[in-house]
XYZ file of C-alpha atoms in Angstrom:
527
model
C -6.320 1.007 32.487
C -9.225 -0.648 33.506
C -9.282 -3.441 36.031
C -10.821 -6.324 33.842
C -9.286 -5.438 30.476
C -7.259 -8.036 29.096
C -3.408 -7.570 28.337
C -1.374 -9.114 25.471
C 2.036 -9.147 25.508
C 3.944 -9.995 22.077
C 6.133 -9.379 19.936
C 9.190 -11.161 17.840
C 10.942 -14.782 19.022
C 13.594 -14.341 21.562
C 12.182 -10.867 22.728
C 11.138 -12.693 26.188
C 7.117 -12.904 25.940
C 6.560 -16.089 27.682
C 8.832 -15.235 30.461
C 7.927 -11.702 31.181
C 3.966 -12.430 30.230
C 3.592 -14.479 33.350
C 5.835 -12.474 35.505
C 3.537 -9.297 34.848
C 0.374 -11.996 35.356
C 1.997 -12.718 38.891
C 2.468 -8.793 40.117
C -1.367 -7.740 39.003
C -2.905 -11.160 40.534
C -4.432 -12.234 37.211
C -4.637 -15.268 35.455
C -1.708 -16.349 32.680
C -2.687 -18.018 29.370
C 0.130 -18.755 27.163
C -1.628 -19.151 23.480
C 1.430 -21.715 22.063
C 0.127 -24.150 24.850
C -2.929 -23.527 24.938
C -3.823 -24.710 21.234
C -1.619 -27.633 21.791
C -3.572 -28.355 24.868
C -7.013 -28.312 22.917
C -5.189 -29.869 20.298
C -3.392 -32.620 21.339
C -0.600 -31.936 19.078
C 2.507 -29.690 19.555
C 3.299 -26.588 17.304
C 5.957 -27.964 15.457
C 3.741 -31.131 14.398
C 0.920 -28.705 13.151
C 3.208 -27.094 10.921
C 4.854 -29.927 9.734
C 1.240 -32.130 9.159
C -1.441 -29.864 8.293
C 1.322 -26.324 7.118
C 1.187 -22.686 8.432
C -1.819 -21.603 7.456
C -4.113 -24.462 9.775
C -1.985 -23.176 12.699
C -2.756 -19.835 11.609
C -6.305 -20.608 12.045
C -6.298 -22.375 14.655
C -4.233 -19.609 16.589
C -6.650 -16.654 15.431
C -9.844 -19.064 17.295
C -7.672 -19.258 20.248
C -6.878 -15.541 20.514
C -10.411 -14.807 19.710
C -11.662 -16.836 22.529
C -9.582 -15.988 25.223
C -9.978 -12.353 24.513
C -13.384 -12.876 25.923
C -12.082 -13.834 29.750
C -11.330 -10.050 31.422
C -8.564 -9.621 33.614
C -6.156 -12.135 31.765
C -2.348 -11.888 30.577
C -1.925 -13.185 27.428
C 1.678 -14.096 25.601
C 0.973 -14.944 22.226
C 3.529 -16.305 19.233
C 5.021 -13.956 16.691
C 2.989 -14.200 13.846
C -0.592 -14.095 15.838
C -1.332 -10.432 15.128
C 0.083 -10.564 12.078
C -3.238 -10.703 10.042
C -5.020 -6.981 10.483
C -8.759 -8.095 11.018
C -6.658 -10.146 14.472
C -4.635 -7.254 15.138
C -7.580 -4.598 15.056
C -9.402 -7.592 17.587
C -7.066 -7.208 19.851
C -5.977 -3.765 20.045
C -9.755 -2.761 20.456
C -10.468 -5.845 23.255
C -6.951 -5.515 25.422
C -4.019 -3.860 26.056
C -1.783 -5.041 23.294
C 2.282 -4.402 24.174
C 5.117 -5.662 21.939
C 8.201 -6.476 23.676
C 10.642 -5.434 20.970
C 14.942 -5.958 20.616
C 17.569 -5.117 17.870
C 18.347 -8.076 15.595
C 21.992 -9.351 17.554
C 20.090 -9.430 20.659
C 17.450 -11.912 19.089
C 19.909 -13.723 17.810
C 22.428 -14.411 20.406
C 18.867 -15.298 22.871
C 17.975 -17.585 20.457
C 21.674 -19.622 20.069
C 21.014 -22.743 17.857
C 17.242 -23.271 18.955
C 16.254 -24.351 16.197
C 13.257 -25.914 16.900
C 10.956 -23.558 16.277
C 8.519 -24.238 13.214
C 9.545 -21.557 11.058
C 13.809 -22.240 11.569
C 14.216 -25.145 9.944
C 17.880 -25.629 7.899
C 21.229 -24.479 8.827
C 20.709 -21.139 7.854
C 18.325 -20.525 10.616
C 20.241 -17.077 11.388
C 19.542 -15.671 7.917
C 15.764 -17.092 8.197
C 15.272 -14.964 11.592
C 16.690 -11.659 10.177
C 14.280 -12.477 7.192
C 11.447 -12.705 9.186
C 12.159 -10.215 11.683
C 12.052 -7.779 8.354
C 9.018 -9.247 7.519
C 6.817 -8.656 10.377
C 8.269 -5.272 11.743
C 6.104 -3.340 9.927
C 3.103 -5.377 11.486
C 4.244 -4.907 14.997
C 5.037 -0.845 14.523
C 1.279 -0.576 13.980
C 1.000 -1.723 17.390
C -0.446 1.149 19.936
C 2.988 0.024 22.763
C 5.833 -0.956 22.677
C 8.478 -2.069 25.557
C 12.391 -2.304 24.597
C 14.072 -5.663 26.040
C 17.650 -5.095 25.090
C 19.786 -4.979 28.125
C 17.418 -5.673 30.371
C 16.796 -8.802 33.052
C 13.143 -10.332 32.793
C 12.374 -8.134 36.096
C 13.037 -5.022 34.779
C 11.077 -5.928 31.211
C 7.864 -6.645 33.885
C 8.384 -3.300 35.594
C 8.591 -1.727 32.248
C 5.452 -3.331 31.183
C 3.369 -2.333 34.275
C 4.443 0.966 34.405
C 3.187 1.782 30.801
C -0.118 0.007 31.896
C -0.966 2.691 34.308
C -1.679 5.075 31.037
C -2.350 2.793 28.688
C -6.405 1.973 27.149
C -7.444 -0.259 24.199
C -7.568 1.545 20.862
C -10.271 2.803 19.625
C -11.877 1.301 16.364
C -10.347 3.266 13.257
C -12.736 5.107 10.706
C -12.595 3.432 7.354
C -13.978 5.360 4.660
C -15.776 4.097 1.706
C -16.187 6.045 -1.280
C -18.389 3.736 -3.695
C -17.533 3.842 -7.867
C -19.800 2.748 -10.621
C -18.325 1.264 -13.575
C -19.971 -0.446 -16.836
C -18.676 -4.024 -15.527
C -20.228 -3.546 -12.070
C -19.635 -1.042 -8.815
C -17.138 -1.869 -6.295
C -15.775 -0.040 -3.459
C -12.494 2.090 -2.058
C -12.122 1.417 1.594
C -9.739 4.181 3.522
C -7.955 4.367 6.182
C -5.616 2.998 8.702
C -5.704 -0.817 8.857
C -8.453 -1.358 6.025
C -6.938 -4.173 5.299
C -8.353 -5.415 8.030
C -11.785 -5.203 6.219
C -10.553 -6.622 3.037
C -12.015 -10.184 2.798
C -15.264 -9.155 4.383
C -15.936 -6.185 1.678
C -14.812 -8.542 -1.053
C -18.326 -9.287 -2.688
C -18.283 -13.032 -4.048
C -16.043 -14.166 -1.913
C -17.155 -17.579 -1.367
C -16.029 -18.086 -5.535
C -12.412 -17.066 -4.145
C -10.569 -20.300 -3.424
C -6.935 -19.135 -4.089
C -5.117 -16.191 -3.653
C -2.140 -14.709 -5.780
C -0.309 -11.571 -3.814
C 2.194 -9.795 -6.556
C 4.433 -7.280 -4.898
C 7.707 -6.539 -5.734
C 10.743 -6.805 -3.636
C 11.155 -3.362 -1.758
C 7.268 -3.848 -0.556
C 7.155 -7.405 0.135
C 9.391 -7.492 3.475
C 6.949 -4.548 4.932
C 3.677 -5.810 4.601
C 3.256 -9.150 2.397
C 3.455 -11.214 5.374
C 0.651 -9.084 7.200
C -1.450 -8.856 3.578
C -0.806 -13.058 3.307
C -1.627 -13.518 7.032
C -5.015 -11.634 6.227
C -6.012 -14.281 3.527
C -4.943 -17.068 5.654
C -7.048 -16.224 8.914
C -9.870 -16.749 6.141
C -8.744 -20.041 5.622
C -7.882 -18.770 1.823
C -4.385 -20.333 0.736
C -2.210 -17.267 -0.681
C 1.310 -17.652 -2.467
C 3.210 -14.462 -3.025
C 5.119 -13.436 -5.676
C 7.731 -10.841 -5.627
C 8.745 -8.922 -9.005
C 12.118 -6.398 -9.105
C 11.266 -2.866 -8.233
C 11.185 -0.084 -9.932
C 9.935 1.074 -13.600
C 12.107 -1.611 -15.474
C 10.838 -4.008 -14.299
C 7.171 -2.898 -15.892
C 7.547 -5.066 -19.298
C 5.656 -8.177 -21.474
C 8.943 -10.207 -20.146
C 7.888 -10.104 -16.462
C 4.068 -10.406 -16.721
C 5.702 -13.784 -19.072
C 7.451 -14.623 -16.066
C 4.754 -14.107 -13.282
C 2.086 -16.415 -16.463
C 4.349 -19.130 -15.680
C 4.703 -18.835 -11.980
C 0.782 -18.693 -11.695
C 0.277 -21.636 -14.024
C 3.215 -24.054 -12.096
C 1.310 -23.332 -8.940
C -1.892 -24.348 -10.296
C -3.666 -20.778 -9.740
C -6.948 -20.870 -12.245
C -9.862 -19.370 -12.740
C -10.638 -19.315 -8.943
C -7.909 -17.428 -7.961
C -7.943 -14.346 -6.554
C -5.311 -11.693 -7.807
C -4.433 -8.969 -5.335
C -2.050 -6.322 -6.187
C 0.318 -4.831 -3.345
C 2.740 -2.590 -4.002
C 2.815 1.125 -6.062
C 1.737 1.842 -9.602
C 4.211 -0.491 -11.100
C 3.036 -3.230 -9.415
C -0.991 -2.487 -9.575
C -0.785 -1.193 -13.644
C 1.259 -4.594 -13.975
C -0.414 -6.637 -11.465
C -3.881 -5.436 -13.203
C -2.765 -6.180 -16.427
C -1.974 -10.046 -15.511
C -5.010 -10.007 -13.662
C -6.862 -8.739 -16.891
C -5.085 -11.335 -19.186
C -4.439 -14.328 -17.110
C -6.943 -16.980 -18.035
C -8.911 -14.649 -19.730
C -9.576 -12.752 -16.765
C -9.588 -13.596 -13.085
C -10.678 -11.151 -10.387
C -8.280 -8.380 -8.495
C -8.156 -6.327 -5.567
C -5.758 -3.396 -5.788
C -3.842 -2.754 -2.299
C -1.871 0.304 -3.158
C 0.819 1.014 -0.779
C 2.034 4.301 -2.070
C 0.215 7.800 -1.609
C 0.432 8.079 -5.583
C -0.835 4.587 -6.512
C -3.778 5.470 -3.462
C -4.857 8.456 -5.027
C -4.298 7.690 -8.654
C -3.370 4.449 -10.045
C -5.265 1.797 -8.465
C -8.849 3.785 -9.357
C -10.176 3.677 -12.897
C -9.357 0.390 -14.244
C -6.552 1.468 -16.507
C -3.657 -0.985 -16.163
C -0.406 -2.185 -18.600
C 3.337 -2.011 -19.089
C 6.187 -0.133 -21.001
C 7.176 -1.265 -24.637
C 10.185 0.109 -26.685
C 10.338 3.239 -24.461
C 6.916 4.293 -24.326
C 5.317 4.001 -21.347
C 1.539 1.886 -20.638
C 1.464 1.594 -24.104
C 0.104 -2.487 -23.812
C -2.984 -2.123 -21.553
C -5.969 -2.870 -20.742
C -9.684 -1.685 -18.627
C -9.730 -3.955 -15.725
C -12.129 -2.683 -13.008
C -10.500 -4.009 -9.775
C -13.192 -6.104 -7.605
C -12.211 -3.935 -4.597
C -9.601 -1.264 -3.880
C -7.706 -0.921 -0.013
C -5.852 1.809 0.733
C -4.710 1.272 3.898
C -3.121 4.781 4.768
C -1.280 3.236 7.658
C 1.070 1.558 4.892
C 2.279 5.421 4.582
C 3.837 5.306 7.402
C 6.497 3.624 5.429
C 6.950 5.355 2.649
C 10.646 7.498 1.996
C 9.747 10.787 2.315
C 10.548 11.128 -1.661
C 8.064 8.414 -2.337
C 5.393 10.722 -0.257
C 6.308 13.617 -2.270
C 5.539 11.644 -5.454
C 2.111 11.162 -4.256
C 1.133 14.744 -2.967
C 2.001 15.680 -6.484
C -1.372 13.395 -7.863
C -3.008 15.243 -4.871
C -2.222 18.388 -6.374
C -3.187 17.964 -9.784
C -6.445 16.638 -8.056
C -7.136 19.805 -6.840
C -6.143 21.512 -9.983
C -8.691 19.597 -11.566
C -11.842 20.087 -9.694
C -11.404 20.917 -5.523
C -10.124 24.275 -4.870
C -10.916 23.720 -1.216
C -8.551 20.694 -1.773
C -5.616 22.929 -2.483
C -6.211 25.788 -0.066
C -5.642 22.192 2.660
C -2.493 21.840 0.497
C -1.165 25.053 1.109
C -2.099 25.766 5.030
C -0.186 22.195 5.466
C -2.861 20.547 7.806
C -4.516 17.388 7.219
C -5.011 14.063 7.639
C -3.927 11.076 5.747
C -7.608 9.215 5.813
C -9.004 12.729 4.625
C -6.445 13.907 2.331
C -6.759 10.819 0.615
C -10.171 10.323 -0.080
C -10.781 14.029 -1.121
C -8.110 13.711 -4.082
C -9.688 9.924 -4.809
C -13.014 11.475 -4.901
C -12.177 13.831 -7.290
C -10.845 10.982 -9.969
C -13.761 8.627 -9.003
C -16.361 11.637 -9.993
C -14.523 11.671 -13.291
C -14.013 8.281 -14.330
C -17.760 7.418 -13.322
C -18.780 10.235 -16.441
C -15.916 8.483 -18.845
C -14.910 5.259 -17.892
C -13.016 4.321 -21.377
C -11.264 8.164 -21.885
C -13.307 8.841 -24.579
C -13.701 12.185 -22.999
C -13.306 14.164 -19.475
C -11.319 10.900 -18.144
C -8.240 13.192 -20.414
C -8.472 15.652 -17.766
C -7.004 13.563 -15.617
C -3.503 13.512 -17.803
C -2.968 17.200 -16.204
C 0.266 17.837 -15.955
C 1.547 14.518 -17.869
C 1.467 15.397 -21.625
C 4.898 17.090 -19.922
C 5.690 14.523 -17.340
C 5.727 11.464 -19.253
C 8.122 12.938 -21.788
C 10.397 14.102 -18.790
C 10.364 10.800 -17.362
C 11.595 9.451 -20.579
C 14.164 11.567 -21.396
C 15.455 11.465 -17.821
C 15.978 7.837 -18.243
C 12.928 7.029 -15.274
C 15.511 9.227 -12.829
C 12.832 11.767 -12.684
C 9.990 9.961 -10.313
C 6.573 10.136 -12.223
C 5.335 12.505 -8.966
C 8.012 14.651 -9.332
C 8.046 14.784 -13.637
C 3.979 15.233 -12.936
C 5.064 18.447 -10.719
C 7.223 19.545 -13.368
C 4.622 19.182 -15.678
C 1.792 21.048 -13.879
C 4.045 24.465 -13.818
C 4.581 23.633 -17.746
C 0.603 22.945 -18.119
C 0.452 26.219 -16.091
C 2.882 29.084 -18.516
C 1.514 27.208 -21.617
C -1.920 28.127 -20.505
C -0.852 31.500 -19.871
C 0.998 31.709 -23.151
C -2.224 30.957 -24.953
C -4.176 33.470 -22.889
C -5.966 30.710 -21.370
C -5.009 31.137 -17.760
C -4.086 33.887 -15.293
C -0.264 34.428 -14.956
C -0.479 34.190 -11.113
C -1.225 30.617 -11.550
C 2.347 29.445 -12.290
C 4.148 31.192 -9.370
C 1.268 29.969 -7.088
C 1.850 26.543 -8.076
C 5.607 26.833 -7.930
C 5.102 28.121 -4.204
C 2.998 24.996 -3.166
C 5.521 22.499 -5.046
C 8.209 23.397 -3.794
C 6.663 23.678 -0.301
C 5.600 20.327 -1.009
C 9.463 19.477 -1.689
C 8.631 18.746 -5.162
C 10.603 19.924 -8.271
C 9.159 22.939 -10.437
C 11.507 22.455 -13.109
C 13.870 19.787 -15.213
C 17.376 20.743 -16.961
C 16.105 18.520 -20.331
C 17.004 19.313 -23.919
C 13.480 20.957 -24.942
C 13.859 19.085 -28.281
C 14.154 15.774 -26.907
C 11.131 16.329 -24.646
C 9.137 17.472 -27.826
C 10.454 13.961 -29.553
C 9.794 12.082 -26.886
C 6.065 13.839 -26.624
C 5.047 12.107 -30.175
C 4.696 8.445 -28.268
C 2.340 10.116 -26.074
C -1.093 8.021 -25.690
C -3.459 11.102 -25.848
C -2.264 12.258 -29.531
C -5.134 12.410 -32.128
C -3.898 11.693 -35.339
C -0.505 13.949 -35.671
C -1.864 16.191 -33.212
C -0.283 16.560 -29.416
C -3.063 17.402 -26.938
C -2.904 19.120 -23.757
C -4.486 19.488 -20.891
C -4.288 23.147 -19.426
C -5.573 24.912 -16.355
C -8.081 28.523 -17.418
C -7.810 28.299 -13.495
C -7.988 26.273 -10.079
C -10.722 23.916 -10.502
C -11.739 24.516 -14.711
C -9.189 22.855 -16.981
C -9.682 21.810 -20.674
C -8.368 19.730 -23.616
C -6.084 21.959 -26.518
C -5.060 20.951 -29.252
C -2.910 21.746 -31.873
C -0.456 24.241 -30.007
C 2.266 25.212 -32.152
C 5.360 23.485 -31.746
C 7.685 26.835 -31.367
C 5.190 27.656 -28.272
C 5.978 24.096 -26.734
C 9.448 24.372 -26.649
C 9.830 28.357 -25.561
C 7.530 27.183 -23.100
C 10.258 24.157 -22.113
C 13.051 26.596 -22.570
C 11.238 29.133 -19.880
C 11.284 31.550 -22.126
């Protein structure tokens, strides 16, 4: 570590910061700032009193100037509050300017340091317990994306200090990350995908018109909201933009008329209007529904889609297409809403159940299926990286939806695979994920292609290999005639006619119509 460069030490309440901060200040001989009392020192007020007067997000602002400044003295120890590196554009600050530690303990440990202090700002009530497991949930996420960590469990404030020091001997600020941005034109204006780790960080400043933006409405639902809606709110609020969030149930069911009702009302009882600022966090239930209220509400108000999932990254939040379910059919009420910016923040993978990242490789897949060979020769050596991986498969869709922006054409391409998987996910009640019914799908796309004399008959068991390498299904015990019911509410159908889309080989695909109904369900049958 270099001599000069500043060192941060944070981390959750009750995890010993401004105790061990200033014993690690005393051992290098370097000056000790604590941030808490320094802003009430330039402020005159105490922490408590800020929250209470002026709310969170004025302290918020007022703490991100303080870091910010200080940051600029070398040779500093810094012990900041919980919630300062919350917002990414602060967090990628100081993990590029110091060495940024987080002093980290299991939940019962916080708790029984704590006791009944409960005058902290954010514990008020007698069910301050519950409130610190709640927000200990909330900002893990945030502090795993910090580049070290020391554990304080069972350990005196000495021992934390030697701890510290010795991981300072190796340690170095982070380097800045590489965001990617892969620009789309649309007929209601370009906008841009930012990718990579922490591009969230770069979310207000890429938002063109910002200065119009005067509220912000985060809908998430309730398994992504405790991992990263307090980091995503804290973002808004370093910008001095006030942001409520709103949390829908997850999951497929929840993807209905009744809950963009519900989320209407919310949105109108807090006064959101014209001015606000709808930003979508979550999967492809939450951006196709999140879009659709954005596309609806008011008439329209602006949207950013911040897709959290490797599926909703690579598919759903680019194209504009967004909706709900109705009497069993699925995004059959939708909408073109071209999102004002899209983030996906790959770092939000890190996350993700590994069934959840299986879902998404199975987009990727069909990606390269559709138009980058290259693409799937990465897919089956097994090497690559997030940042890349993603863009390549977003590339491909943004190339596509830039010639057919309404699917009045090659946009159908893009329903590889789903003419199958949409019927599967149907009839297995939404069991089936929509990655893994897609996967199922593509190996159906694949021997009906065959069966027509279309495709190559190596295709299929060269896509089975890579699925199921991929831990992805390759097939689905359904009752072929339900499947071929359930196909008739499919949204591609011209007329009476099913159409599919179907592989001649890796990289050429094409739109059929009128296969014979026999062939659909031998090919279901495996016959």
């Amino acid at each position: 570590m270099p001599n000069e460069t500043p060192i941060v030490i944070t981390g959750f309440m009750g995890t010993g910061k401004s105790t061990v901060a200033p014993l690690v200040a005393q051992r290098l001989n370097r000056p000790f700032i604590d941030l808490d009392a320094l802003i009430e020192q330039q402020t005159g007020r105490t922490i408590a009193d800020m929250f209470t007067e002026e709310g969170e997000a004025a302290f918020r602002r007022a703490e991100q100037a303080a870091l910010r400044h200080v940051l600029n003295t070398p040779n500093i120890v810094v012990a900041t509050g919980g919630g300062a590196l919350l917002a990414p554009s602060a967090r990628r600050f100081a993990t590029q300017r110091a060495i940024v530690i987080e002093l980290r303990a299991r939940p019962e440990t916080i708790l029984a340091r704590l006791g009944a202090d409960t005058g902290r700002p954010l514990l008020d009530g007698d069910q301050w317990h519950m409130r610190v497991q709640d927000l200990y949930r909330e900002r893990c996420a945030a502090y795993a994306r910090l580049p070290y960590h020391v554990e304080t469990d069972d350990r005196t404030p000495h021992e934390i200090a030697d701890a510290v020091i010795a991981l300072l001997a190796s340690a170095s600020p982070a380097p800045p990350p590489e965001v990617r941005r892969v620009p789309v034109q649309s007929p209601t204006g370009a906008y841009t995908i930012l990718i990579g780790d922490d591009a969230t960080a770069d979310m207000r400043t890429a938002l063109p018109d910002i200065e119009r933006v005067q509220r912000v409405a985060i809908i998430t639902d309730e398994h992504v909201a405790p991992l990263h809606a307090a980091a995503v709110r804290a973002e808004w609020l370093a910008g001095k933009i006030p942001a409520d969030v709103y949390t829908i149930p997850a999951g497929e069911q929840a993807k209905t008329l009744d809950t963009v009702a519900t989320l209407y009302e919310r949105l109108l009882h807090d006064g959101h209007d014209r001015h606000t600022l709808i930003v979508t966090l979550g999967g492809g239930v939450v951006g196709d529904l999140g879009g659709f209220v954005a596309a609806t509400y008011m008439r329209g108000v602006p949207f950013v889609q911040v897709p959290t999932s490797l599926l909703a990254m690579v598919d759903a939040s680019v194209g504009g297409k967004v909706g709900v379910d109705h009497a069993g059919a699925k995004n059959i009420v939708g909408a073109f809403k071209q999102p004002a910016l899209v983030v996906a923040d790959t770092a939000f993978l890190a996350t993700l159940p590994p069934r959840e990242i299986r879902n998404g490789l199975a987009e990727v897949v069909k990606h390269a299926l559709i138009a980058d060979p290259e693409l799937l020769e990465w897919l089956e050596a097994g090497e690559w990286a997030w940042p890349a991986l993603v863009e390549r498969a977003v590339r491909v869709k943004v190339n596509i939806v830039e010639q057919d922006p309404f699917e009045h054409g090659v946009r159908a391409w893009l329903n590889l695979g789903h003419t199958f998987g949409h019927a599967l996910e149907t009839v297995s009640g939404f069991e089936l994920a929509h990655g893994e019914a897609v996967a199922v799908g593509l190996v159906l796309a694949a021997r009906l292609a065959a069966r027509l004399g279309m495709a190559s008959e190596a295709l299929e068991p060269r896509l089975v290999r890579l699925l199921k390498r991929l831990g992805l299904p390759t097939a689905y015990p359904a009752d072929p005639e339900a499947v071929w019911e359930a196909m008739q509410f499919d949204k591609k159908k011209r007329g009476k006619r099913l159409r599919f889309i179907l592989p001649r080989d890796v990289g050429q695909v094409e739109i059929v119509s009128d296969v014979p109904r026999e062939m659909v369900l031998e090919v279901l049958r495996g016959a």
